Coordinates of C-alpha atoms and ligand atoms in Angstrom, one line a residue:
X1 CA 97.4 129.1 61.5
X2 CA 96.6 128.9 57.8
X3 CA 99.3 132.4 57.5
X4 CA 101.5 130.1 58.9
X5 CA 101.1 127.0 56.9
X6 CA 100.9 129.1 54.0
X7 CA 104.1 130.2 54.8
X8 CA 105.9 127.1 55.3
X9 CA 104.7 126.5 52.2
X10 CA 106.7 128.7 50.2
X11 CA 109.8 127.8 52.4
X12 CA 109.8 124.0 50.7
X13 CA 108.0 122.6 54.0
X14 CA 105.6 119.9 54.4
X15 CA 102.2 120.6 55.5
X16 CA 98.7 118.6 55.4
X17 CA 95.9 120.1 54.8
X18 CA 92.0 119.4 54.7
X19 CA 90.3 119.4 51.4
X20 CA 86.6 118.5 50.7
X21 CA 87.8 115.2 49.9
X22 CA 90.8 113.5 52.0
X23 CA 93.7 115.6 53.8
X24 CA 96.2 116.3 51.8
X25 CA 100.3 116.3 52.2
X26 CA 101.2 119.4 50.5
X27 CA 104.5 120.9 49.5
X28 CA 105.6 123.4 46.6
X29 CA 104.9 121.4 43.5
X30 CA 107.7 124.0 41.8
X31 CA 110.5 122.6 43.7
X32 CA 111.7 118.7 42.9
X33 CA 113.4 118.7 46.6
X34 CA 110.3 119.8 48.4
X35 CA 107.9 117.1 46.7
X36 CA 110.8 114.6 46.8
X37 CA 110.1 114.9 50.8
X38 CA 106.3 113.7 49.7
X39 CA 107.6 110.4 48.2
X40 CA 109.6 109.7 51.2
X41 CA 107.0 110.8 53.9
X42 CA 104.6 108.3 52.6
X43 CA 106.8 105.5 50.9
X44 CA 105.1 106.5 47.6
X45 CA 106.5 104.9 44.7
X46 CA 108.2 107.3 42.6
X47 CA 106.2 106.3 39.5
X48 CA 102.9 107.4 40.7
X49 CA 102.4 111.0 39.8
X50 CA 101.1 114.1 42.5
X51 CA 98.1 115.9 41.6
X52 CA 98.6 119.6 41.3
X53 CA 96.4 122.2 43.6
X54 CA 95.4 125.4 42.4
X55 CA 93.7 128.3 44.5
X56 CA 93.0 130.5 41.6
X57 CA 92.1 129.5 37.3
X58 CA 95.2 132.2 36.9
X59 CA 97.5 129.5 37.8
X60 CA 97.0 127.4 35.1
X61 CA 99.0 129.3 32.5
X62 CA 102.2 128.5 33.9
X63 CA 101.2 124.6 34.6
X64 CA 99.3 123.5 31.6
X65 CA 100.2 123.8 27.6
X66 CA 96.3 123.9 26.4
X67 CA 93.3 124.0 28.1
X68 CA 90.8 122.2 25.5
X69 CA 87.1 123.1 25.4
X70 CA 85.8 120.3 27.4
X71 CA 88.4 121.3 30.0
X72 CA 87.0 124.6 30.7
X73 CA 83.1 123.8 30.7
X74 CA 84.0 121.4 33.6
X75 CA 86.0 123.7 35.3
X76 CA 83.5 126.0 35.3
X77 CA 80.9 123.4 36.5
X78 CA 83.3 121.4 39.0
X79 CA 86.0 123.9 40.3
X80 CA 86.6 124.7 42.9
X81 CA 85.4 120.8 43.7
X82 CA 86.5 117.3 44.0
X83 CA 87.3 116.8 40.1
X84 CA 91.4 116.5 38.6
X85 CA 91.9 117.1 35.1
X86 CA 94.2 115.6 33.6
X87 CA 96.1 118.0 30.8
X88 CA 99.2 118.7 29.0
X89 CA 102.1 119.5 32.0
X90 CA 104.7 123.0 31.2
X91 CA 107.8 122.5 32.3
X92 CA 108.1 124.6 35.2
X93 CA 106.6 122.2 37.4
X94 CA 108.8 119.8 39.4
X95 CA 109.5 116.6 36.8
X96 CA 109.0 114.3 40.2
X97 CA 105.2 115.8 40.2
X98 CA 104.5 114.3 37.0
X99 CA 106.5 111.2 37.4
X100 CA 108.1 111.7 34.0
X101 CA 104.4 112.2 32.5
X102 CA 104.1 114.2 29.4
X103 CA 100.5 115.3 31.8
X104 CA 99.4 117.0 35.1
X105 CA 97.1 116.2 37.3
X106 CA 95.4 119.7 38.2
X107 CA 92.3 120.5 40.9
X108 CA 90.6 123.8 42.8
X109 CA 89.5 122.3 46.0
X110 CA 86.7 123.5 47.5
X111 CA 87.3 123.2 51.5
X112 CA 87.7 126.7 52.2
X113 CA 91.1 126.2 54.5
X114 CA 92.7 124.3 51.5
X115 CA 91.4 127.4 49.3
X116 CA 92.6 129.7 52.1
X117 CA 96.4 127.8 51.9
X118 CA 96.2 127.7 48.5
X119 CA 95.6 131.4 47.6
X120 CA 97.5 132.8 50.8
X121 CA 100.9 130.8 49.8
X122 CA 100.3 131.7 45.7
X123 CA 102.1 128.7 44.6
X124 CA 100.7 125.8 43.3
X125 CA 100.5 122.7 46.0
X126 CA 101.4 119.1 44.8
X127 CA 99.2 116.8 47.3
X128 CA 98.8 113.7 47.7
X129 CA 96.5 111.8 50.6
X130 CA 98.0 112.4 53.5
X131 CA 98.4 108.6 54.5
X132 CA 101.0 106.2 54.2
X133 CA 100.7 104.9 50.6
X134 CA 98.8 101.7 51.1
X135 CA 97.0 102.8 54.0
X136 CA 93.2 104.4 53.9
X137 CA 93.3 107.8 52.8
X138 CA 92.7 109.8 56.3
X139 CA 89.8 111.8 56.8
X140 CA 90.5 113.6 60.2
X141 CA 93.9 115.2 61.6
X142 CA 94.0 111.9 63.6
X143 CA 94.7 109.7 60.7
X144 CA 97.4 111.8 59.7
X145 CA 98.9 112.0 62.6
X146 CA 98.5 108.0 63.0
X147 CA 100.0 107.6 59.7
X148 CA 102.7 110.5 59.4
X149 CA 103.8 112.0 62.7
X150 CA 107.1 112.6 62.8
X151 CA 107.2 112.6 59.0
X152 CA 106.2 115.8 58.4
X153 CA 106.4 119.9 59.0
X154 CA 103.1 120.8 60.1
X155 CA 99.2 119.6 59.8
X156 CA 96.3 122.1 59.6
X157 CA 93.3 120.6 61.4
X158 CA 90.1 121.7 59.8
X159 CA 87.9 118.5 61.6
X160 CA 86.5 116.2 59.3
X161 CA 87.0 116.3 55.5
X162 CA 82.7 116.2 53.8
X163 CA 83.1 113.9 50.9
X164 CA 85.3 111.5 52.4
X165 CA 86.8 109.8 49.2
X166 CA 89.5 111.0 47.4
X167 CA 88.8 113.3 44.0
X168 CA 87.5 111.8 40.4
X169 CA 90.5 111.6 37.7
X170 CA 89.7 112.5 34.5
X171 CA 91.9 112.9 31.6
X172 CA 90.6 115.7 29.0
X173 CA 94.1 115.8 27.2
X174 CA 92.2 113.3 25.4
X175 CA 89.3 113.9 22.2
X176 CA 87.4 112.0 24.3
X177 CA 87.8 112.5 28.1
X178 CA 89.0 109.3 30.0
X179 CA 87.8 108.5 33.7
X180 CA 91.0 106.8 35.4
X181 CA 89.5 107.2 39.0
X182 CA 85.9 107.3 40.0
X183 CA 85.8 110.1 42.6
X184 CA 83.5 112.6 44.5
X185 CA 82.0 114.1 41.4
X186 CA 80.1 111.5 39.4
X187 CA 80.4 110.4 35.4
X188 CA 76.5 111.1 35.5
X189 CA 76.9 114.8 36.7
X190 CA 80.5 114.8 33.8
X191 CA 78.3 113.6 31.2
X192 CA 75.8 115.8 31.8
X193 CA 78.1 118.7 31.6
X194 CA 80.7 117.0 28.4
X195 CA 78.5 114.1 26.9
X196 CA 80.0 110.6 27.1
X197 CA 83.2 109.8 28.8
X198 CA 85.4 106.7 27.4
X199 CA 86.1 104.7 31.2
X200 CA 89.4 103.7 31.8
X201 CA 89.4 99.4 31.0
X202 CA 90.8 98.6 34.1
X203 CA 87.9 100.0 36.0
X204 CA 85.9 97.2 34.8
X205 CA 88.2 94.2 34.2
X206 CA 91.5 92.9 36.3
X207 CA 93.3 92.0 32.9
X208 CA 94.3 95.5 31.6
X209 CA 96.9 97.8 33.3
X210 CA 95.4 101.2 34.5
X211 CA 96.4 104.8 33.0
X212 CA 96.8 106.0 36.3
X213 CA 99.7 104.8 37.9
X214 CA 98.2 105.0 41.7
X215 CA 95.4 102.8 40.4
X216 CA 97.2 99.9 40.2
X217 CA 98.3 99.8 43.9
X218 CA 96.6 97.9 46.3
X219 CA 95.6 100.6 48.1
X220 CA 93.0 101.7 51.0
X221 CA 93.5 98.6 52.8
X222 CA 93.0 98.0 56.3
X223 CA 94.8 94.6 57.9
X224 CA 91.9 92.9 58.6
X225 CA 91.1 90.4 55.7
X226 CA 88.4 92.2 54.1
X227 CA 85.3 90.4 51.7
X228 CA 83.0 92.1 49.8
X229 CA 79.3 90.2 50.3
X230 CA 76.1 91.5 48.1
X231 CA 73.7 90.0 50.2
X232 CA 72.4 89.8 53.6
X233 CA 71.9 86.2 53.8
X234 CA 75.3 85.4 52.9
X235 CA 76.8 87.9 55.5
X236 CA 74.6 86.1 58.5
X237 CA 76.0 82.6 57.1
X238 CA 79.8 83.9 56.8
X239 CA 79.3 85.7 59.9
X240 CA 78.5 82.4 62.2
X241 CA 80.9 80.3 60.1
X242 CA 84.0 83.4 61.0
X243 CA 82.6 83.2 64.9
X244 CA 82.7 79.9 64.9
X245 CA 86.3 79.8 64.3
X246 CA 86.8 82.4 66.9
X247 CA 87.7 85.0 64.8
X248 CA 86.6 89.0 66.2
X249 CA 84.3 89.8 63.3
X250 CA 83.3 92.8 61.8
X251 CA 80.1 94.2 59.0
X252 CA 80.1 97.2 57.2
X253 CA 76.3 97.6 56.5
X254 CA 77.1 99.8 53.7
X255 CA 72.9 99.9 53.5
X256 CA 69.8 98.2 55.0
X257 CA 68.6 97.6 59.0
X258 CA 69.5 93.9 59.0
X259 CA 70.4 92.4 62.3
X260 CA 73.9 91.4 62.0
X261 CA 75.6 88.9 64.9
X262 CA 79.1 90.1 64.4
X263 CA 81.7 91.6 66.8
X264 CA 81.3 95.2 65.6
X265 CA 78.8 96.8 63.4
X266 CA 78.9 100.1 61.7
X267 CA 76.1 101.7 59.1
X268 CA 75.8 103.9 56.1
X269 CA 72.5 105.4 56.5
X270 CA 72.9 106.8 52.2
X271 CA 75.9 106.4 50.0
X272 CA 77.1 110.0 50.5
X273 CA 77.2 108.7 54.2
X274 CA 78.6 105.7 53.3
X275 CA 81.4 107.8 51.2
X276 CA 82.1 109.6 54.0
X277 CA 82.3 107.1 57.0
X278 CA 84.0 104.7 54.6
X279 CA 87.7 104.8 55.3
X280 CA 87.5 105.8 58.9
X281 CA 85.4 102.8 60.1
X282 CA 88.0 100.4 58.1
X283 CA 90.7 102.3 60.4
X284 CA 88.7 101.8 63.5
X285 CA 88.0 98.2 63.0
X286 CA 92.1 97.5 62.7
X287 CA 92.1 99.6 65.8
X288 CA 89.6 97.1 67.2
X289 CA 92.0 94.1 66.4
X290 CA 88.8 92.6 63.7
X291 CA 90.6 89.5 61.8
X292 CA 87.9 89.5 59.4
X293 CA 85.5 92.6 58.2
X294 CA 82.0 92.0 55.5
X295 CA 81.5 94.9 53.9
X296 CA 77.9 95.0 51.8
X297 CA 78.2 95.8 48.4
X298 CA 76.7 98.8 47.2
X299 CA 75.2 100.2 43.3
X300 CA 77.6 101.7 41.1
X301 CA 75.6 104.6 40.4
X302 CA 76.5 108.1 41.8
X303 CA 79.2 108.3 44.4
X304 CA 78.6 104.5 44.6
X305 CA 81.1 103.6 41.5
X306 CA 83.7 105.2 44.2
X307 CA 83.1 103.2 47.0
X308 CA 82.8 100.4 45.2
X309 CA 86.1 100.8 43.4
X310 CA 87.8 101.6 46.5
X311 CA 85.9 98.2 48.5
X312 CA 87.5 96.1 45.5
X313 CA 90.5 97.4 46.5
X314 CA 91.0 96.9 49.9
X315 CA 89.2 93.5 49.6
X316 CA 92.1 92.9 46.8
X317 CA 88.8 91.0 44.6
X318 CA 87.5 89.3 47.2
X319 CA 83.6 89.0 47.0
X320 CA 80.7 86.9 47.5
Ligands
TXA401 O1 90.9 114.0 46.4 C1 92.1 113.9 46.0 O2 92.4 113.8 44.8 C2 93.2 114.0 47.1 C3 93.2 115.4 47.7 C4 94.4 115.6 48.7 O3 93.3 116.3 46.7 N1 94.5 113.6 46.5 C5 94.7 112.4 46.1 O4 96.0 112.2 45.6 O5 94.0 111.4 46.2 P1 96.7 110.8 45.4 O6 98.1 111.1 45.1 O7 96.4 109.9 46.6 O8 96.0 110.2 44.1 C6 96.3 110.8 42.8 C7 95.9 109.9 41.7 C8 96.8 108.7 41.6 O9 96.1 107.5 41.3 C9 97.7 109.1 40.5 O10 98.3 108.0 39.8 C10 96.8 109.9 39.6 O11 95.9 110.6 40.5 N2 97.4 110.9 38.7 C11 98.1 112.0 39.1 N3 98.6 112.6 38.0 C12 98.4 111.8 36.9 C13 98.7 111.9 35.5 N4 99.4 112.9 35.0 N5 98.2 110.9 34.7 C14 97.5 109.9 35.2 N6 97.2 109.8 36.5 C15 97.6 110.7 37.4
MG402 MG1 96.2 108.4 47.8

């Protein structure tokens, strides 16, 4: 199957695929009509730039101009692994990858059928989440085929992806590296590795624009209204006022045993659990037909600065 894929691959075709993070939509990021078929599969907006997969470091030459020190000691810590690096983009690849960018977004995954595809096919693979921009990134086959059948050439099913949110974006093109998207490998374990990291402003604060064109999107949201609550008090209250009204409620209890009276329930047991269940239960409860879904917040520490940046999204602000 993975021959296969591989193959379609080379022949400008588009295939999802399972990396350690979300699926991806794949397609040969050295020819503009193949990625063009991205954009339209998904309704991606064409000024949001693809992030480039690699299956071997030997790749690089013909992507990126420089590769600056702080570039290869995380490589060598991260890759293959849920980190892109933003560098200096070569010509050769497709100018719709890039967006126009002057940089490329570059990553090894780890999943081994995404390293598999990646190495078998010898090209590198511009990817995207397999979903329908807007929608939560899919973690199984089923959400890509919920979001994209139809749309696309082929889908490799390698069950659940591990991590379960997308990849950390860090720009190293940059004196001092950038994070533009909080991801599965954390700024502690970066800074351990490079130092400090600057953090993209618009991480933090709503006023300035972000320096990652997907980031300001409202992305990963579910229809359901969603509301980000810190506390267990206030979720009991809004969850009788939402009944009340006869709306079909749901909780995320992102952490915590607490006897929730809503519709449907669903539990992180840690935040790498939490992480990985996140965008699947905010399918299933607009499957269920919620109207209104609580989500707990969690610490920004760890993996937990990705959910939470990804919870602000879909709640659009919203919290309590
Ligand atoms: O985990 C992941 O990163 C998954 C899997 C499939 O690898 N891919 C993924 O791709 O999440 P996507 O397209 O959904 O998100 C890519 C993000 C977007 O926010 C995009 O704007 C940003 O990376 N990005 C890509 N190239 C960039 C560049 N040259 N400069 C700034 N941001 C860039
Ligand atoms: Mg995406």
């Amino acid at each position: 199957m993975i021959q296969e894929a591989a193959l379609w691959i080379k022949q400008n075709k588009l295939i999802a695929f399972p990396t350690e993070t979300v699926y991806g939509l794949g397609a040969n990021a050295l020819s503009y009509k193949a990625v063009a078929q991205i954009f339209a599969a998904k309704g991606r907006p064409s000024d949001n730039p693809l992030i480039v997969h690699i299956g071997d470091n030997s790749q690089l030459d013909k992507l990126v101009k420089t590769i600056p020190a702080n570039a290869s000691k995380l490589m060598a810590a991260f890759w293959p692994g849920a980190l892109t690096l933003i560098l200096e983009a070569k010509e050769a690849i497709a100018e719709n990858v890039t967006a126009g960018l002057s940089t490329v977004g570059v990553r090894m995954p780890s999943h081994p059928v995404a390293l598999k595809l990646l190495q078998e096919c010898g090209l590198p693979v511009a990817a995207p989440s397999a979903n329908v921009s807007g929608r939560p990134s899919p973690t199984t086959a089923a959400h890509v085929i919920a979001d994209l059948d139809g749309k696309i050439d082929g889908i490799v099913d390698g069950g659940a992806t591990g991590i379960g949110l997308e990849s950390t974006v860090l720009d190293v093109s940059k004196p001092t590296p950038m994070l533009y998207r909080p991801g599965g490998v954390s700024v502690e374990e970066i800074e351990a590795v490079i130092g400090k990291v600057d953090i993209d402003p618009a991480l933090e604060t709503a006023d300035s624009a972000p320096k990652s064109p997907g980031m300001k999107y409202t992305h990963y949201a579910p229809n359901a209204e969603v509301i980000l609550v810190d506390s267990d008090d206030t979720i009991h209250h809004l969850v009788a006022e939402a009944k009340k009204e006869g709306r079909k409620v749901a909780v995320f209890a992102t952490t915590g045993t607490a006897d929730y009276k809503a519709d449907i329930v669903r539990r992180g047991e840690s935040l790498e659990h939490t992480a990985h269940i996140l965008y699947g239960v905010l399918r299933d409860f607009d499957e269920q037909g919620a109207d209104i879904i609580y989500v707990k917040t969690v610490p920004t520490e760890g993996v937990g600065r990705a959910i939470m940046n990804r919870l602000e999204k879909a709640a659009g602000g919203k919290r309590v």
